[in-house]
Tab-separated table of C-alpha atoms in Angstrom:
chain	number	residue	atom	x	y	z
A	1	UNK	CA	95.118	194.514	82.015
A	2	UNK	CA	98.534	194.011	80.786
A	3	UNK	CA	100.476	190.976	80.088
A	4	UNK	CA	103.884	190.357	81.895
A	5	UNK	CA	107.179	190.126	80.380
A	6	UNK	CA	108.031	186.954	78.394
A	7	UNK	CA	111.367	185.599	77.319
A	8	UNK	CA	112.592	186.254	73.738
A	9	UNK	CA	111.816	182.736	72.578
A	10	UNK	CA	108.327	183.044	73.275
A	11	UNK	CA	105.992	182.802	69.952
A	12	UNK	CA	102.409	183.639	70.139
A	13	UNK	CA	100.067	182.064	67.538
A	14	UNK	CA	99.188	185.148	65.436
A	15	UNK	CA	103.018	185.312	65.293
A	16	UNK	CA	103.469	182.391	63.222
A	17	UNK	CA	104.603	182.261	59.577
A	18	UNK	CA	101.697	182.644	57.103
A	19	UNK	CA	101.816	181.691	53.317
A	20	UNK	CA	101.595	184.778	51.153
A	21	UNK	CA	98.490	184.626	48.997
A	22	UNK	CA	99.184	184.376	45.139
A	23	UNK	CA	98.197	187.669	43.260
A	24	UNK	CA	95.089	186.139	41.584
A	25	UNK	CA	93.743	185.699	45.122
A	26	UNK	CA	94.773	189.119	46.271
A	27	UNK	CA	92.988	190.872	43.516
A	28	UNK	CA	89.758	188.450	44.255
A	29	UNK	CA	89.846	189.747	47.976
A	30	UNK	CA	89.886	193.343	47.054
A	31	UNK	CA	86.905	195.246	48.281
A	32	UNK	CA	85.846	192.396	50.600
A	33	UNK	CA	85.300	192.910	54.349
A	34	UNK	CA	87.858	191.154	56.433
A	35	UNK	CA	87.123	188.835	58.924
A	36	UNK	CA	89.321	186.988	61.608
A	37	UNK	CA	88.106	184.844	64.234
A	38	UNK	CA	90.103	183.178	67.308
A	39	UNK	CA	89.497	180.208	69.726
A	40	UNK	CA	90.961	180.991	73.333
A	41	UNK	CA	90.484	178.956	76.296
A	42	UNK	CA	87.087	176.735	75.240
A	43	UNK	CA	85.971	173.798	73.509
A	44	UNK	CA	85.813	175.136	69.992
A	45	UNK	CA	81.915	174.533	69.858
A	46	UNK	CA	81.176	178.120	68.535
A	47	UNK	CA	83.547	177.383	65.759
A	48	UNK	CA	81.458	174.477	64.693
A	49	UNK	CA	78.314	176.860	64.873
A	50	UNK	CA	79.952	178.879	62.418
A	51	UNK	CA	79.770	175.844	60.075
A	52	UNK	CA	76.224	175.234	61.263
A	53	UNK	CA	75.506	178.536	58.861
A	54	UNK	CA	75.693	175.828	55.960
A	55	UNK	CA	74.962	177.001	52.613
A	56	UNK	CA	74.457	180.479	53.875
A	57	UNK	CA	77.950	181.150	54.222
A	58	UNK	CA	78.488	180.692	50.434
A	59	UNK	CA	76.678	183.831	50.002
A	60	UNK	CA	78.427	186.007	52.564
A	61	UNK	CA	81.685	184.935	50.918
A	62	UNK	CA	80.872	186.896	48.012
A	63	UNK	CA	81.352	190.104	50.470
A	64	UNK	CA	83.673	188.311	53.318
A	65	UNK	CA	87.175	187.190	53.206
A	66	UNK	CA	88.052	185.071	56.154
A	67	UNK	CA	91.578	185.454	57.135
A	68	UNK	CA	92.735	184.209	60.404
A	69	UNK	CA	90.676	181.025	61.615
A	70	UNK	CA	90.979	177.388	62.449
A	71	UNK	CA	88.887	176.991	59.322
A	72	UNK	CA	91.379	178.703	56.898
A	73	UNK	CA	94.388	177.409	59.165
A	74	UNK	CA	95.705	181.127	59.087
A	75	UNK	CA	97.714	181.388	62.424
A	76	UNK	CA	97.908	185.305	62.563
A	77	UNK	CA	96.018	188.512	61.263
A	78	UNK	CA	97.902	189.233	58.222
A	79	UNK	CA	96.349	192.624	57.758
A	80	UNK	CA	93.696	195.004	59.653
A	81	UNK	CA	90.363	193.293	59.552
A	82	UNK	CA	86.778	195.068	59.781
A	83	UNK	CA	85.274	191.924	62.302
A	84	UNK	CA	87.010	189.816	64.832
A	85	UNK	CA	84.974	186.794	66.505
A	86	UNK	CA	86.383	185.642	70.076
A	87	UNK	CA	85.591	182.323	71.499
A	88	UNK	CA	86.608	181.020	74.739
A	89	UNK	CA	87.518	182.641	77.837
A	90	UNK	CA	91.092	184.191	78.748
A	91	UNK	CA	93.043	181.710	80.982
A	92	UNK	CA	96.659	182.418	80.206
A	93	UNK	CA	99.081	185.223	79.237
A	94	UNK	CA	98.947	183.992	75.509
A	95	UNK	CA	95.088	184.434	75.565
A	96	UNK	CA	95.832	187.854	76.786
A	97	UNK	CA	98.149	188.668	74.109
A	98	UNK	CA	96.344	187.420	71.481
A	99	UNK	CA	93.243	189.234	72.610
A	100	UNK	CA	94.770	192.319	72.810
A	101	UNK	CA	96.393	191.946	69.419
A	102	UNK	CA	92.824	191.008	68.105
A	103	UNK	CA	91.463	194.590	69.701
A	104	UNK	CA	94.298	196.307	68.093
A	105	UNK	CA	93.791	195.142	64.464
A	106	UNK	CA	90.078	194.705	64.330
A	107	UNK	CA	87.383	197.606	63.975
A	108	UNK	CA	84.647	195.420	65.585
A	109	UNK	CA	85.320	192.562	68.315
A	110	UNK	CA	82.533	190.164	69.020
A	111	UNK	CA	82.399	187.860	72.027
A	112	UNK	CA	80.929	184.375	70.580
A	113	UNK	CA	79.633	181.916	73.255
A	114	UNK	CA	79.288	181.286	76.936
A	115	UNK	CA	83.193	181.189	77.373
A	116	UNK	CA	84.137	184.480	75.784
A	117	UNK	CA	80.682	186.324	77.301
A	118	UNK	CA	81.135	185.192	81.175
A	119	UNK	CA	83.942	182.675	81.404
A	120	UNK	CA	81.868	179.689	80.836
A	121	UNK	CA	82.850	176.401	82.064
A	122	UNK	CA	86.507	177.259	82.155
A	123	UNK	CA	85.516	179.829	84.666
A	124	UNK	CA	84.742	176.934	87.288
A	125	UNK	CA	88.074	176.738	88.542
A	126	UNK	CA	87.433	180.432	89.758
A	127	UNK	CA	85.825	178.806	92.669
A	128	UNK	CA	89.051	177.560	94.088
A	129	UNK	CA	92.747	179.073	94.099
A	130	UNK	CA	95.318	178.411	91.322
A	131	UNK	CA	97.611	176.446	93.618
A	132	UNK	CA	94.596	174.288	94.293
A	133	UNK	CA	93.471	173.773	90.758
A	134	UNK	CA	97.167	173.218	89.432
A	135	UNK	CA	97.602	170.583	92.409
A	136	UNK	CA	94.553	168.753	91.193
A	137	UNK	CA	95.521	168.592	87.659
A	138	UNK	CA	99.110	167.592	88.130
A	139	UNK	CA	100.033	166.276	91.486
A	140	UNK	CA	96.764	164.465	93.136
A	141	UNK	CA	94.956	163.494	89.796
A	142	UNK	CA	93.745	160.166	89.868
A	143	UNK	CA	94.400	159.879	85.931
A	144	UNK	CA	98.083	160.642	86.406
A	145	UNK	CA	100.380	158.042	85.408
A	146	UNK	CA	101.409	155.993	88.400
A	147	UNK	CA	105.052	156.307	89.029
A	148	UNK	CA	105.526	159.269	87.305
A	149	UNK	CA	107.043	162.363	88.659
A	150	UNK	CA	104.867	164.949	90.093
A	151	UNK	CA	105.657	168.067	88.434
A	152	UNK	CA	103.683	171.121	87.678
A	153	UNK	CA	105.042	172.570	84.438
A	154	UNK	CA	105.732	175.898	84.115
A	155	UNK	CA	108.042	176.317	81.081
A	156	UNK	CA	106.467	174.527	78.047
A	157	UNK	CA	102.827	175.865	78.738
A	158	UNK	CA	101.623	179.596	78.920
A	159	UNK	CA	101.413	181.127	82.111
A	160	UNK	CA	97.842	180.265	83.928
A	161	UNK	CA	96.091	183.512	84.971
A	162	UNK	CA	94.867	183.374	88.710
A	163	UNK	CA	91.289	183.086	87.164
A	164	UNK	CA	89.415	182.585	83.881
A	165	UNK	CA	88.037	186.088	82.614
A	166	UNK	CA	85.484	186.875	79.822
A	167	UNK	CA	86.924	188.787	77.014
A	168	UNK	CA	85.574	192.139	78.011
A	169	UNK	CA	87.231	192.296	81.294
A	170	UNK	CA	90.338	192.299	79.123
A	171	UNK	CA	89.642	194.388	76.393
A	172	UNK	CA	86.509	196.407	74.958
A	173	UNK	CA	83.932	194.262	73.196
A	174	UNK	CA	81.471	195.812	71.072
A	175	UNK	CA	79.121	192.814	70.593
A	176	UNK	CA	77.949	189.653	72.523
A	177	UNK	CA	76.465	186.427	71.110
A	178	UNK	CA	75.553	184.334	73.991
A	179	UNK	CA	74.693	180.554	74.119
A	180	UNK	CA	76.716	177.229	74.654
A	181	UNK	CA	77.156	177.475	71.857
A	182	UNK	CA	75.054	179.638	69.928
A	183	UNK	CA	72.889	178.593	67.048
A	184	UNK	CA	74.565	179.045	63.533
A	185	UNK	CA	71.327	181.301	63.162
A	186	UNK	CA	72.545	183.743	65.606
A	187	UNK	CA	76.082	184.000	64.408
A	188	UNK	CA	74.726	184.419	60.794
A	189	UNK	CA	72.130	187.124	61.795
A	190	UNK	CA	75.006	189.297	63.351
A	191	UNK	CA	77.330	188.755	60.676
A	192	UNK	CA	74.661	189.476	57.799
A	193	UNK	CA	73.792	192.657	59.784
A	194	UNK	CA	77.200	194.053	59.744
A	195	UNK	CA	78.309	192.916	56.329
A	196	UNK	CA	75.053	195.002	54.770
A	197	UNK	CA	75.610	197.893	56.951
A	198	UNK	CA	72.696	197.440	59.230
A	199	UNK	CA	72.367	197.779	62.881
A	200	UNK	CA	72.692	194.699	64.852
A	201	UNK	CA	69.534	193.243	65.701
A	202	UNK	CA	69.741	189.615	67.474
A	203	UNK	CA	66.081	188.740	68.116
A	204	UNK	CA	65.061	186.375	70.831
A	205	UNK	CA	63.960	183.740	68.411
A	206	UNK	CA	67.696	182.948	67.567
A	207	UNK	CA	69.243	183.708	70.779
A	208	UNK	CA	69.732	181.357	73.471
A	209	UNK	CA	71.752	181.262	76.767
A	210	UNK	CA	72.252	177.452	77.672
């Protein structure tokens, strides 16, 4: 899937400025495995599951540097990463461009959560046409402001795709962590395996599909 042409004023999230690290921090990061995270169309519940690793994340930070993420507030991938975590489905052209950017700049790409794995709740709109969906949201919505102009935005928001796609229908994904959201134990197990050079083994005891 390729992204359609956008105007020259379009700026994607990973293109926003990034404050350079100081020399001391750069040296501390040398030799660590670089990990990037992104949330596409979803609720960010999977990001909270990262935090559910609790104190175990401190041990991982001896081996891992988290670059682009909502946790670090870094808006783009500053350099090539070993591991990229993708949360959320693909619902607009910015999601496509960002996901393709992650695929190009991450050695391993992982779908995290139901939305990234199969589309999740956002994919419920796939049951109706995009025209019907936009009409319900902006024209016929019972929550719209009374007396307001009925306008479907088209300039100030990313162009919406005709359906919501799981990440693997846009780019190749290497691993999948199901769940809505997955348990912190599952995310920790996958990350710990990869960081320590083990084959990823996600046992049913920490896996879930709800």
